[in-house]
Amino acid sequence: MSDVVLAASEFVANAVEHAVGPYEMRLRCTATEVICEIEDHDPRIPAIPDFSAVAPFSLPEESRDSDLEASCALLSERGRGLRIVHELTQGAWGFHGQKRSKTAWLVFPTPRTEGVTDREGRHHVRA
């Protein structure tokens, strides 16, 4: 569940920094998924970067020795949120636009659980 918390916190931080409040967070659990939605009152969908198949947070080979600007951008503490969400959710995230708001959503599979029956016949679930 820590991946869900981290990804959701990235969406909340983005909403607070870049969008208009009030904000609403919804969390739903189904038998197969954990769904998190963050709604804000800015209908603009942010530009979604191209998350190519290269390793995240690495410089292209041709930039490693000579491109100071690319190196500084990589080391920056900003601009990584959507990439983090993308990696944690394996691409299961996005935005829905409405007339006066937008909703950022992400989906994680529900963790598999094991059940244990105690001596009294009660079933307990462990995550």
PDB file of C-alpha atoms in Angstrom:
ATOM      1  CA  MET A   1       0.000   0.000   0.000  1.00  0.00           C
ATOM      2  CA  SER A   2       2.948   2.387   0.385  1.00  0.00           C
ATOM      3  CA  ASP A   3       3.105   2.737  -3.421  1.00  0.00           C
ATOM      4  CA  VAL A   4      -0.545   3.844  -3.436  1.00  0.00           C
ATOM      5  CA  VAL A   5       0.180   6.426  -0.732  1.00  0.00           C
ATOM      6  CA  LEU A   6       3.249   7.772  -2.559  1.00  0.00           C
ATOM      7  CA  ALA A   7       1.490   8.001  -5.941  1.00  0.00           C
ATOM      8  CA  ALA A   8      -1.581   9.652  -4.407  1.00  0.00           C
ATOM      9  CA  SER A   9       0.592  12.145  -2.538  1.00  0.00           C
ATOM     10  CA  GLU A  10       2.269  13.111  -5.823  1.00  0.00           C
ATOM     11  CA  PHE A  11      -1.145  13.835  -7.360  1.00  0.00           C
ATOM     12  CA  VAL A  12      -2.216  15.820  -4.287  1.00  0.00           C
ATOM     13  CA  ALA A  13       1.000  17.861  -4.368  1.00  0.00           C
ATOM     14  CA  ASN A  14       0.500  18.589  -8.080  1.00  0.00           C
ATOM     15  CA  ALA A  15      -3.089  19.707  -7.495  1.00  0.00           C
ATOM     16  CA  VAL A  16      -2.137  22.004  -4.625  1.00  0.00           C
ATOM     17  CA  GLU A  17       0.759  23.534  -6.550  1.00  0.00           C
ATOM     18  CA  HIS A  18      -0.694  23.826 -10.048  1.00  0.00           C
ATOM     19  CA  ALA A  19      -4.494  23.830  -9.794  1.00  0.00           C
ATOM     20  CA  VAL A  20      -7.340  25.657  -8.122  1.00  0.00           C
ATOM     21  CA  GLY A  21      -9.098  24.339  -5.042  1.00  0.00           C
ATOM     22  CA  PRO A  22     -11.088  23.147  -3.376  1.00  0.00           C
ATOM     23  CA  TYR A  23      -9.716  19.640  -3.793  1.00  0.00           C
ATOM     24  CA  GLU A  24     -11.405  16.320  -3.224  1.00  0.00           C
ATOM     25  CA  MET A  25      -9.719  12.943  -2.815  1.00  0.00           C
ATOM     26  CA  ARG A  26     -11.674   9.738  -3.318  1.00  0.00           C
ATOM     27  CA  LEU A  27     -10.338   6.271  -2.565  1.00  0.00           C
ATOM     28  CA  ARG A  28     -12.249   3.151  -3.561  1.00  0.00           C
ATOM     29  CA  CYS A  29     -11.304  -0.462  -3.048  1.00  0.00           C
ATOM     30  CA  THR A  30     -12.837  -3.230  -5.111  1.00  0.00           C
ATOM     31  CA  ALA A  31     -12.117  -6.942  -5.056  1.00  0.00           C
ATOM     32  CA  THR A  32      -9.400  -6.399  -7.672  1.00  0.00           C
ATOM     33  CA  GLU A  33      -8.314  -2.737  -7.532  1.00  0.00           C
ATOM     34  CA  VAL A  34      -7.525   0.259  -5.379  1.00  0.00           C
ATOM     35  CA  ILE A  35      -8.673   3.396  -7.232  1.00  0.00           C
ATOM     36  CA  CYS A  36      -7.597   6.859  -6.155  1.00  0.00           C
ATOM     37  CA  GLU A  37      -9.021  10.073  -7.629  1.00  0.00           C
ATOM     38  CA  ILE A  38      -7.962  13.659  -6.909  1.00  0.00           C
ATOM     39  CA  GLU A  39     -10.364  16.310  -8.209  1.00  0.00           C
ATOM     40  CA  ASP A  40      -9.456  19.989  -8.495  1.00  0.00           C
ATOM     41  CA  HIS A  41     -11.197  22.994 -10.012  1.00  0.00           C
ATOM     42  CA  ASP A  42      -8.878  23.674 -12.938  1.00  0.00           C
ATOM     43  CA  PRO A  43     -10.199  21.996 -16.096  1.00  0.00           C
ATOM     44  CA  ARG A  44      -6.844  22.150 -17.902  1.00  0.00           C
ATOM     45  CA  ILE A  45      -5.217  18.751 -18.381  1.00  0.00           C
ATOM     46  CA  PRO A  46      -1.433  19.017 -17.903  1.00  0.00           C
ATOM     47  CA  ALA A  47       0.919  18.076 -20.699  1.00  0.00           C
ATOM     48  CA  ILE A  48       1.830  14.443 -20.230  1.00  0.00           C
ATOM     49  CA  PRO A  49       5.485  13.746 -21.011  1.00  0.00           C
ATOM     50  CA  ASP A  50       6.527  10.874 -23.222  1.00  0.00           C
ATOM     51  CA  PHE A  51       7.687   8.162 -20.863  1.00  0.00           C
ATOM     52  CA  SER A  52       9.830   6.240 -23.281  1.00  0.00           C
ATOM     53  CA  ALA A  53      11.228   2.809 -22.584  1.00  0.00           C
ATOM     54  CA  VAL A  54      14.560   4.151 -21.278  1.00  0.00           C
ATOM     55  CA  ALA A  55      15.376   3.788 -17.618  1.00  0.00           C
ATOM     56  CA  PRO A  56      13.754   6.493 -15.515  1.00  0.00           C
ATOM     57  CA  PHE A  57      15.888   9.374 -14.291  1.00  0.00           C
ATOM     58  CA  SER A  58      18.873   8.606 -16.495  1.00  0.00           C
ATOM     59  CA  LEU A  59      20.600  10.760 -19.057  1.00  0.00           C
ATOM     60  CA  PRO A  60      20.788   9.665 -22.669  1.00  0.00           C
ATOM     61  CA  GLU A  61      24.227   8.291 -23.539  1.00  0.00           C
ATOM     62  CA  GLU A  62      25.068  11.288 -25.758  1.00  0.00           C
ATOM     63  CA  SER A  63      24.349  13.779 -22.930  1.00  0.00           C
ATOM     64  CA  ARG A  64      26.271  12.168 -20.087  1.00  0.00           C
ATOM     65  CA  ASP A  65      29.561  14.009 -20.471  1.00  0.00           C
ATOM     66  CA  SER A  66      28.654  17.257 -22.176  1.00  0.00           C
ATOM     67  CA  ASP A  67      25.113  18.407 -21.454  1.00  0.00           C
ATOM     68  CA  LEU A  68      25.207  20.372 -18.197  1.00  0.00           C
ATOM     69  CA  GLU A  69      21.604  21.570 -18.580  1.00  0.00           C
ATOM     70  CA  ALA A  70      20.306  18.001 -18.954  1.00  0.00           C
ATOM     71  CA  SER A  71      22.366  16.903 -15.935  1.00  0.00           C
ATOM     72  CA  CYS A  72      20.996  19.745 -13.781  1.00  0.00           C
ATOM     73  CA  ALA A  73      17.428  18.971 -14.878  1.00  0.00           C
ATOM     74  CA  LEU A  74      17.911  15.310 -13.935  1.00  0.00           C
ATOM     75  CA  LEU A  75      19.188  16.272 -10.475  1.00  0.00           C
ATOM     76  CA  SER A  76      16.441  18.824  -9.888  1.00  0.00           C
ATOM     77  CA  GLU A  77      14.042  18.188  -7.030  1.00  0.00           C
ATOM     78  CA  ARG A  78      11.123  19.165  -9.246  1.00  0.00           C
ATOM     79  CA  GLY A  79       9.395  17.717 -12.273  1.00  0.00           C
ATOM     80  CA  ARG A  80       9.461  14.049 -11.321  1.00  0.00           C
ATOM     81  CA  GLY A  81       5.958  13.548  -9.944  1.00  0.00           C
ATOM     82  CA  LEU A  82       4.187  12.193 -13.025  1.00  0.00           C
ATOM     83  CA  ARG A  83       7.151   9.926 -13.823  1.00  0.00           C
ATOM     84  CA  ILE A  84       7.027   8.545 -10.284  1.00  0.00           C
ATOM     85  CA  VAL A  85       3.267   7.949 -10.607  1.00  0.00           C
ATOM     86  CA  HIS A  86       3.820   6.326 -14.006  1.00  0.00           C
ATOM     87  CA  GLU A  87       6.467   3.948 -12.657  1.00  0.00           C
ATOM     88  CA  LEU A  88       4.553   3.037  -9.487  1.00  0.00           C
ATOM     89  CA  THR A  89       1.265   2.388 -11.312  1.00  0.00           C
ATOM     90  CA  GLN A  90       2.883   0.755 -14.350  1.00  0.00           C
ATOM     91  CA  GLY A  91       1.057   3.295 -16.500  1.00  0.00           C
ATOM     92  CA  ALA A  92      -2.408   2.846 -14.944  1.00  0.00           C
ATOM     93  CA  TRP A  93      -3.174   6.541 -14.385  1.00  0.00           C
ATOM     94  CA  GLY A  94      -4.514   9.556 -16.205  1.00  0.00           C
ATOM     95  CA  PHE A  95      -6.848  12.538 -16.177  1.00  0.00           C
ATOM     96  CA  HIS A  96     -10.556  13.053 -16.838  1.00  0.00           C
ATOM     97  CA  GLY A  97     -11.587  16.569 -17.795  1.00  0.00           C
ATOM     98  CA  GLN A  98     -14.930  18.041 -16.852  1.00  0.00           C
ATOM     99  CA  LYS A  99     -16.369  21.441 -17.691  1.00  0.00           C
ATOM    100  CA  ARG A 100     -15.048  23.209 -14.569  1.00  0.00           C
ATOM    101  CA  SER A 101     -12.722  20.649 -13.035  1.00  0.00           C
ATOM    102  CA  LYS A 102     -10.479  17.692 -13.726  1.00  0.00           C
ATOM    103  CA  THR A 103      -9.817  14.436 -11.960  1.00  0.00           C
ATOM    104  CA  ALA A 104      -6.442  12.749 -11.781  1.00  0.00           C
ATOM    105  CA  TRP A 105      -6.867   8.997 -11.274  1.00  0.00           C
ATOM    106  CA  LEU A 106      -4.616   6.043 -10.594  1.00  0.00           C
ATOM    107  CA  VAL A 107      -5.246   2.335 -10.185  1.00  0.00           C
ATOM    108  CA  PHE A 108      -3.348  -0.356  -8.320  1.00  0.00           C
ATOM    109  CA  PRO A 109      -4.235  -4.041  -8.146  1.00  0.00           C
ATOM    110  CA  THR A 110      -5.608  -5.022  -4.747  1.00  0.00           C
ATOM    111  CA  PRO A 111      -2.957  -6.847  -2.727  1.00  0.00           C
ATOM    112  CA  ARG A 112      -3.542 -10.565  -2.535  1.00  0.00           C
ATOM    113  CA  THR A 113      -4.568 -11.716   0.901  1.00  0.00           C
ATOM    114  CA  GLU A 114      -4.173 -14.950   2.784  1.00  0.00           C
ATOM    115  CA  GLY A 115      -6.808 -16.256   5.129  1.00  0.00           C
ATOM    116  CA  VAL A 116      -6.306 -18.070   8.396  1.00  0.00           C
ATOM    117  CA  THR A 117      -8.983 -19.902  10.356  1.00  0.00           C
ATOM    118  CA  ASP A 118      -8.468 -19.932  14.120  1.00  0.00           C
ATOM    119  CA  ARG A 119      -9.487 -22.691  16.565  1.00  0.00           C
ATOM    120  CA  GLU A 120     -12.938 -21.163  17.053  1.00  0.00           C
ATOM    121  CA  GLY A 121     -13.613 -21.314  13.304  1.00  0.00           C
ATOM    122  CA  ARG A 122     -13.274 -17.541  12.701  1.00  0.00           C
ATOM    123  CA  HIS A 123     -11.619 -16.559   9.462  1.00  0.00           C
ATOM    124  CA  HIS A 124      -8.967 -13.809   9.629  1.00  0.00           C
ATOM    125  CA  VAL A 125      -7.466 -12.097   6.582  1.00  0.00           C
ATOM    126  CA  ARG A 126      -3.816 -11.048   6.402  1.00  0.00           C
ATOM    127  CA  ALA A 127      -2.612  -8.647   3.721  1.00  0.00           C
TER     128      ALA A 127
END
